[in-house]
XYZ file of C-alpha atoms in Angstrom:
473
model
C 94.225 36.449 69.159
C 91.996 38.927 71.163
C 94.945 41.107 70.819
C 95.053 40.706 66.990
C 91.391 41.042 66.779
C 91.391 44.215 68.486
C 94.645 45.546 66.794
C 92.264 44.634 63.789
C 89.423 46.843 64.947
C 91.943 49.454 65.718
C 93.405 49.520 62.377
C 90.079 49.320 60.943
C 88.536 52.017 62.441
C 91.488 54.570 61.767
C 91.326 53.481 58.173
C 87.532 54.374 58.787
C 88.256 57.582 60.110
C 90.706 58.550 57.291
C 88.278 57.741 54.889
C 85.872 60.152 56.442
C 88.681 62.969 56.523
C 89.521 61.982 52.889
C 86.055 62.199 52.238
C 85.776 65.391 53.741
C 88.709 67.165 52.356
C 87.734 65.487 48.610
C 84.393 68.074 49.244
C 86.097 70.702 50.605
C 88.553 70.417 47.696
C 85.424 70.171 45.343
C 83.670 73.317 46.494
C 86.664 75.393 45.537
C 87.218 73.965 42.592
C 83.778 75.513 42.066
C 84.332 78.820 43.684
C 87.860 78.976 41.616
C 85.604 78.243 38.762
C 82.808 80.177 39.596
C 85.593 83.371 40.307
C 87.343 82.458 36.635
C 83.802 82.765 34.852
C 83.196 85.970 36.874
C 86.820 87.501 35.713
C 86.160 86.647 32.444
C 82.933 88.335 31.999
C 84.224 91.489 34.337
C 87.239 91.468 30.915
C 84.312 91.103 28.633
C 82.756 93.270 30.267
C 85.906 96.296 29.810
C 85.690 95.251 26.471
C 82.499 95.957 25.606
C 82.967 99.441 27.380
C 85.585 100.160 25.429
C 83.679 99.294 22.592
C 81.286 100.927 23.306
C 83.361 104.286 23.919
C 84.968 103.787 20.491
C 82.190 103.266 19.234
C 80.108 106.646 21.611
C 82.923 108.786 20.302
C 82.529 107.693 16.331
C 79.016 107.917 16.784
C 79.535 111.609 17.951
C 81.778 112.253 15.025
C 79.340 110.762 13.008
C 76.836 113.212 14.137
C 78.787 116.283 14.315
C 79.096 115.581 9.947
C 75.397 115.367 10.157
C 74.533 117.936 12.389
C 72.376 119.541 10.301
C 70.271 116.117 10.271
C 69.860 115.040 13.601
C 66.974 115.979 15.499
C 67.187 119.159 17.742
C 67.774 116.402 21.531
C 70.656 114.439 19.682
C 72.092 118.042 18.778
C 71.956 119.004 22.095
C 72.972 115.882 23.952
C 76.326 115.045 21.566
C 79.969 116.372 23.367
C 81.789 117.322 20.268
C 84.104 118.534 22.528
C 84.120 115.025 25.335
C 85.983 113.126 22.125
C 88.991 111.379 23.953
C 91.875 112.358 21.509
C 90.393 115.969 21.823
C 90.693 116.091 25.263
C 93.863 114.764 25.230
C 95.322 117.631 22.778
C 93.242 120.127 24.710
C 95.230 118.787 28.067
C 98.775 118.865 26.232
C 98.030 122.347 25.232
C 96.961 123.620 28.440
C 99.892 121.884 30.256
C 102.841 123.270 27.946
C 101.208 126.768 28.476
C 101.803 126.012 32.220
C 105.398 125.242 30.964
C 105.867 128.437 28.791
C 104.956 130.076 32.140
C 107.400 128.782 33.902
C 109.841 129.397 31.402
C 109.165 133.004 31.425
C 109.017 133.474 35.007
C 112.089 131.494 35.557
C 113.921 133.616 32.815
C 112.692 137.088 34.211
C 112.947 135.895 38.268
C 113.937 139.043 39.885
C 111.026 141.004 37.815
C 108.898 138.949 38.464
C 110.003 139.110 42.201
C 109.770 142.797 42.598
C 106.009 142.971 40.626
C 104.683 140.408 43.185
C 106.045 142.203 45.979
C 104.252 144.961 44.349
C 100.957 142.841 44.144
C 101.445 141.762 47.773
C 101.131 145.720 48.764
C 98.734 146.224 46.651
C 96.442 143.258 48.108
C 97.217 144.896 51.766
C 96.092 148.169 50.307
C 99.841 149.938 50.562
C 99.498 151.166 47.010
C 96.923 154.205 46.295
C 94.350 153.506 43.865
C 95.415 156.253 42.043
C 98.677 154.617 40.597
C 96.821 153.044 38.113
C 100.091 151.808 36.504
C 101.212 150.245 39.459
C 97.977 148.683 39.819
C 98.334 147.157 36.210
C 101.875 145.994 36.512
C 101.023 144.317 39.786
C 98.133 142.561 38.917
C 99.605 141.493 35.603
C 102.066 139.471 37.071
C 100.029 138.292 39.269
C 97.547 136.883 36.687
C 100.654 134.986 35.521
C 101.162 132.844 38.524
C 97.299 132.586 38.991
C 95.125 133.472 36.341
C 92.060 132.943 37.940
C 90.986 135.191 40.598
C 87.506 135.234 42.474
C 86.077 137.333 44.259
C 82.080 138.924 44.845
C 80.690 142.009 43.714
C 80.675 143.274 47.405
C 84.679 142.947 47.400
C 85.359 144.053 43.647
C 85.612 147.744 43.992
C 88.082 147.365 46.456
C 90.193 144.698 45.062
C 90.604 146.399 41.795
C 90.145 149.703 42.605
C 93.304 150.750 40.683
C 92.426 148.978 37.224
C 91.475 151.252 34.315
C 88.864 150.340 31.018
C 89.567 146.877 29.905
C 92.159 146.464 32.225
C 90.936 142.868 33.181
C 90.728 139.901 29.929
C 87.551 138.031 30.795
C 84.641 138.115 33.299
C 83.213 135.207 34.317
C 79.782 136.302 36.727
C 78.081 133.132 38.193
C 74.946 133.306 39.723
C 74.158 136.603 37.237
C 70.403 136.132 37.736
C 70.265 136.918 41.296
C 73.082 140.040 40.587
C 71.584 143.446 40.555
C 72.459 145.650 37.367
C 74.285 148.272 39.014
C 76.693 145.894 41.140
C 78.463 144.576 37.801
C 78.940 147.857 36.427
C 82.409 148.675 37.726
C 83.357 144.675 36.730
C 82.157 145.120 33.029
C 83.492 148.506 32.561
C 86.912 147.322 33.807
C 86.691 143.949 31.559
C 87.635 143.403 27.594
C 85.370 140.478 27.416
C 82.438 139.661 29.758
C 81.043 136.003 30.170
C 77.732 136.036 32.132
C 76.129 132.131 33.462
C 72.952 132.441 35.402
C 69.333 131.346 35.315
C 66.450 134.050 35.497
C 64.018 131.599 36.278
C 65.396 130.666 39.571
C 65.897 133.486 42.300
C 65.689 136.598 41.774
C 67.968 139.575 43.043
C 67.215 141.113 46.246
C 66.121 144.620 46.137
C 64.569 146.925 48.676
C 63.358 149.755 46.637
C 60.270 150.605 46.800
C 57.796 149.562 43.756
C 56.301 153.394 44.176
C 59.638 154.612 43.354
C 60.134 152.361 40.648
C 57.364 153.814 39.160
C 57.970 156.996 39.249
C 61.521 157.054 38.111
C 60.369 154.907 35.025
C 57.241 157.824 34.508
C 60.110 160.222 34.553
C 62.755 158.705 31.921
C 60.060 157.354 29.727
C 60.275 153.985 30.874
C 57.032 152.488 31.530
C 56.981 149.572 29.252
C 60.254 148.299 29.773
C 59.941 147.211 33.351
C 61.920 143.895 32.773
C 64.649 145.369 31.645
C 65.238 148.259 33.773
C 63.170 148.166 37.285
C 65.604 147.080 39.725
C 63.292 144.660 41.687
C 62.805 142.342 38.612
C 65.990 143.318 36.172
C 68.893 141.042 36.696
C 72.887 141.519 35.319
C 71.252 137.683 33.631
C 68.434 139.608 32.249
C 70.181 142.865 30.537
C 73.278 139.678 29.433
C 70.028 138.119 27.718
C 68.636 140.884 26.101
C 71.642 141.726 24.645
C 72.090 138.355 22.835
C 70.192 137.960 19.288
C 70.734 134.199 20.021
C 68.756 132.775 22.484
C 64.806 131.506 22.724
C 61.418 132.862 24.182
C 60.237 130.825 27.515
C 56.203 131.167 27.782
C 53.478 133.198 26.606
C 52.283 136.775 26.106
C 53.447 139.124 29.135
C 54.544 136.378 30.814
C 57.393 135.160 28.055
C 61.236 135.751 28.896
C 64.246 135.811 26.313
C 67.046 133.582 27.230
C 70.331 133.922 25.465
C 72.572 131.024 24.472
C 69.895 128.609 26.782
C 71.901 125.655 28.296
C 68.954 123.104 28.067
C 70.426 120.041 28.967
C 70.245 119.306 32.889
C 72.519 117.022 34.368
C 71.407 116.987 37.915
C 68.110 115.982 38.751
C 66.033 112.706 38.208
C 62.572 112.529 38.091
C 60.013 113.707 39.266
C 62.440 116.754 40.117
C 63.303 117.130 36.710
C 59.824 116.898 35.217
C 58.443 119.602 37.675
C 60.967 122.219 36.782
C 60.434 121.630 33.053
C 57.117 121.853 33.379
C 56.675 124.936 35.738
C 59.483 127.294 34.381
C 60.914 125.966 31.146
C 57.842 124.811 29.487
C 59.348 121.548 28.254
C 62.602 123.158 26.604
C 65.117 121.018 28.865
C 66.456 117.676 28.247
C 67.291 114.996 30.596
C 70.885 114.156 30.462
C 71.096 112.194 33.503
C 70.850 108.620 33.715
C 68.344 107.094 36.016
C 69.364 104.341 38.632
C 67.779 102.434 41.234
C 67.637 103.605 44.472
C 66.397 101.725 47.783
C 65.141 105.036 48.733
C 62.021 105.420 49.088
C 59.478 107.014 46.122
C 59.591 110.969 46.140
C 56.002 111.862 47.255
C 54.230 114.574 48.731
C 52.936 114.040 52.619
C 49.298 115.641 52.542
C 49.339 117.032 55.834
C 46.237 118.716 57.665
C 46.864 120.934 59.708
C 45.160 122.564 63.008
C 47.628 124.320 65.377
C 49.526 126.929 63.359
C 52.262 129.566 64.855
C 53.411 132.239 62.281
C 53.794 130.430 58.925
C 54.825 127.732 61.142
C 52.183 124.209 61.789
C 52.869 121.667 64.022
C 51.443 118.791 62.457
C 54.029 119.055 59.314
C 56.423 118.852 61.921
C 55.198 115.669 63.432
C 55.487 114.328 59.967
C 59.190 115.744 59.170
C 60.119 113.556 62.705
C 58.553 110.527 61.141
C 60.066 110.870 57.829
C 63.841 111.200 59.545
C 63.330 108.208 61.388
C 61.906 106.713 58.259
C 65.160 107.945 56.485
C 67.760 107.201 59.777
C 67.131 103.724 60.018
C 67.626 103.068 56.011
C 70.915 105.252 57.067
C 72.530 102.593 59.290
C 70.896 99.417 57.255
C 72.928 101.039 54.168
C 75.876 101.605 56.746
C 75.939 97.780 57.328
C 75.549 96.781 54.184
C 77.693 99.401 52.441
C 75.231 99.127 49.449
C 73.787 102.406 48.647
C 74.823 103.900 51.584
C 72.987 107.515 52.356
C 74.306 109.354 55.366
C 71.551 111.551 56.877
C 74.162 114.408 58.098
C 75.186 115.169 54.861
C 72.791 113.413 52.215
C 69.382 115.454 53.620
C 68.569 119.225 53.046
C 65.259 120.855 54.472
C 64.149 123.715 53.268
C 61.105 126.045 53.706
C 59.936 129.458 52.066
C 59.405 130.964 55.081
C 61.860 131.685 57.729
C 59.956 130.722 61.158
C 59.106 127.572 59.774
C 63.023 127.178 58.866
C 63.449 127.843 62.681
C 61.428 125.266 64.003
C 62.764 122.314 61.478
C 66.359 123.531 62.959
C 64.772 122.337 66.911
C 63.634 118.995 65.533
C 66.305 117.613 63.816
C 69.503 118.143 65.991
C 68.303 114.439 67.604
C 68.912 113.202 63.895
C 72.344 114.321 63.335
C 70.973 116.509 60.338
C 74.057 119.371 59.596
C 72.032 122.297 60.206
C 74.092 124.149 57.684
C 71.604 122.016 55.549
C 68.739 123.808 56.798
C 67.449 126.865 55.221
C 65.354 128.748 53.068
C 65.002 128.432 49.927
C 66.717 131.935 48.890
C 69.605 130.189 50.970
C 69.583 127.628 49.085
C 70.671 128.367 45.242
C 73.294 126.479 43.874
C 73.589 123.862 46.809
C 72.165 120.267 46.330
C 72.153 117.213 48.293
C 70.424 113.389 47.586
C 67.615 114.221 49.499
C 65.567 117.522 49.403
C 62.764 117.649 52.091
C 60.488 120.750 51.431
C 58.073 121.985 54.735
C 55.604 124.076 52.850
C 53.995 125.730 56.312
C 52.423 129.083 54.700
C 49.213 129.456 56.907
C 47.748 132.295 55.215
C 45.934 132.935 52.103
C 48.686 136.072 51.483
C 51.900 133.641 52.380
C 50.673 131.014 50.276
C 50.125 133.738 47.347
C 53.737 135.321 47.656
C 55.604 131.572 47.378
C 53.627 130.789 44.396
C 53.617 133.989 42.337
C 56.380 133.123 40.612
C 57.871 129.844 39.368
C 61.356 130.719 40.609
C 60.654 129.615 43.825
C 59.804 126.245 43.676
C 62.014 125.597 40.522
C 64.844 126.480 42.851
C 63.541 124.133 45.595
C 62.766 120.950 43.808
C 65.993 121.392 41.611
C 68.290 121.341 44.625
C 67.150 117.159 44.731
C 69.537 114.926 43.245
C 67.777 111.740 43.777
C 64.469 112.100 45.856
C 61.889 114.759 47.382
C 59.456 115.013 50.127
C 57.132 117.287 50.462
C 55.097 117.950 53.014
C 51.755 120.388 52.964
C 48.515 120.581 53.145
C 47.165 119.356 49.614
C 44.220 121.468 49.665
C 45.665 124.643 49.904
C 48.189 124.292 47.426
C 46.694 122.657 44.856
C 45.020 125.617 43.432
C 47.984 127.646 43.676
C 50.293 128.540 40.401
C 52.979 125.967 39.611
C 52.116 124.179 42.587
C 48.850 123.165 40.605
C 51.310 121.746 38.048
C 53.514 120.097 40.447
C 50.593 118.359 42.374
C 49.790 116.359 38.934
C 53.448 114.309 39.162
C 52.364 112.760 42.127
C 49.662 110.048 42.620
C 47.384 109.638 46.090
C 48.048 105.890 47.028
C 46.331 106.573 50.996
C 44.917 109.712 52.726
C 48.293 111.220 53.661
C 50.480 110.432 51.059
C 50.934 110.901 47.418
C 53.611 109.170 45.327
C 55.457 110.468 42.192
C 53.780 109.199 39.326
C 55.175 109.524 35.888
C 52.711 111.978 33.253
C 51.618 109.347 30.441
C 53.716 110.768 27.270
C 55.627 113.407 29.517
C 55.838 117.126 28.335
C 56.711 118.232 25.069
C 60.241 119.712 24.469
C 58.609 122.188 22.027
C 56.976 125.137 23.559
C 53.442 124.979 24.570
């Protein structure tokens, strides 16, 4: 009897255990079903979002098409923002034309293989310096064959005279000059003479050409040739390839007022690199509100753009010791963010790649190089403003320095330097410098207006109510 009772208890215990396991499995099953349901909903939402985006794409294309049809009835900003050549069908057709052009080149080369082999050998000999420059026929044949296989050849003005020495007037089909605002006119003469058509791209309101001709000599030459009133056009220390090209272009606009105004030919008004406040500062100090924001804003985990107000007492040249200490603090904060974002893989920033440190002064740059070594910042990402044009980074730190009135006056003499500095940054800018000594300087006084003091040593970016008009002031 006892044995039966024990067996019954064991059975009941086993049944209870099975019931518990069944209950546990049912709970797990329910959780899995709930997760499956959630995933199905997410999948449906994604499919719906995909369809919405496809519809938006179609609407956008139709919208651009409609805007083109009503081009003269839409506002100035909309005209600048539409992309008439960005419609999918147009792009597809353009790609096909390009591919068929390549097939044509391929067929041409294959059917004249022997002749091409000889001419390409001639091209190699030209590039090796084995063909004299006075044999212009050989040079032209060699480069024409080379251009069939490699339609675009890039070089610098310094190398151009050697690379194309044997070519004559208009032997080059198209010449594209980039960063023309930094090139002195005499550098481009030979290249322009050898080209049938020239496209000049640059910004006269960014860095100017570096020219060591004394101002007194410029004045004497201008007086001799009666060009005293044409300083902007012909003075080597002021003029550039871009300025001369702009002056030769009848389609354009004036930027600035009175004696400070400058004629810009065929201005490209839509800016797509920088978020605010970099866009706002640049648009205010250099372009008088003519630029149009073409970049979409997105939320970032980075600290807001700001100006660190550092009152320095320890100086060496243009270097301010206290500004260096503030740079260390900022790099510490960015390093911690870099580690956290790397762990979460969300909004990741890499301090070795995403940070650019710049200053108007060389001695400040050298001191910054010493500081950043322990933080892993790439030393190629540190330099003067003059070495950074054409480059960009997610974050830019501007260490102002400038311990004398003369140094600060030089940095603020034109909008170009500050304009280049702030527009290197895509998402955030951090300025380190004494507000009191910079706030009354030209262009910097406008820059400071975009920052609002939140504590004694820090001014945070604050959008100006109403912004700046896109009409000339």
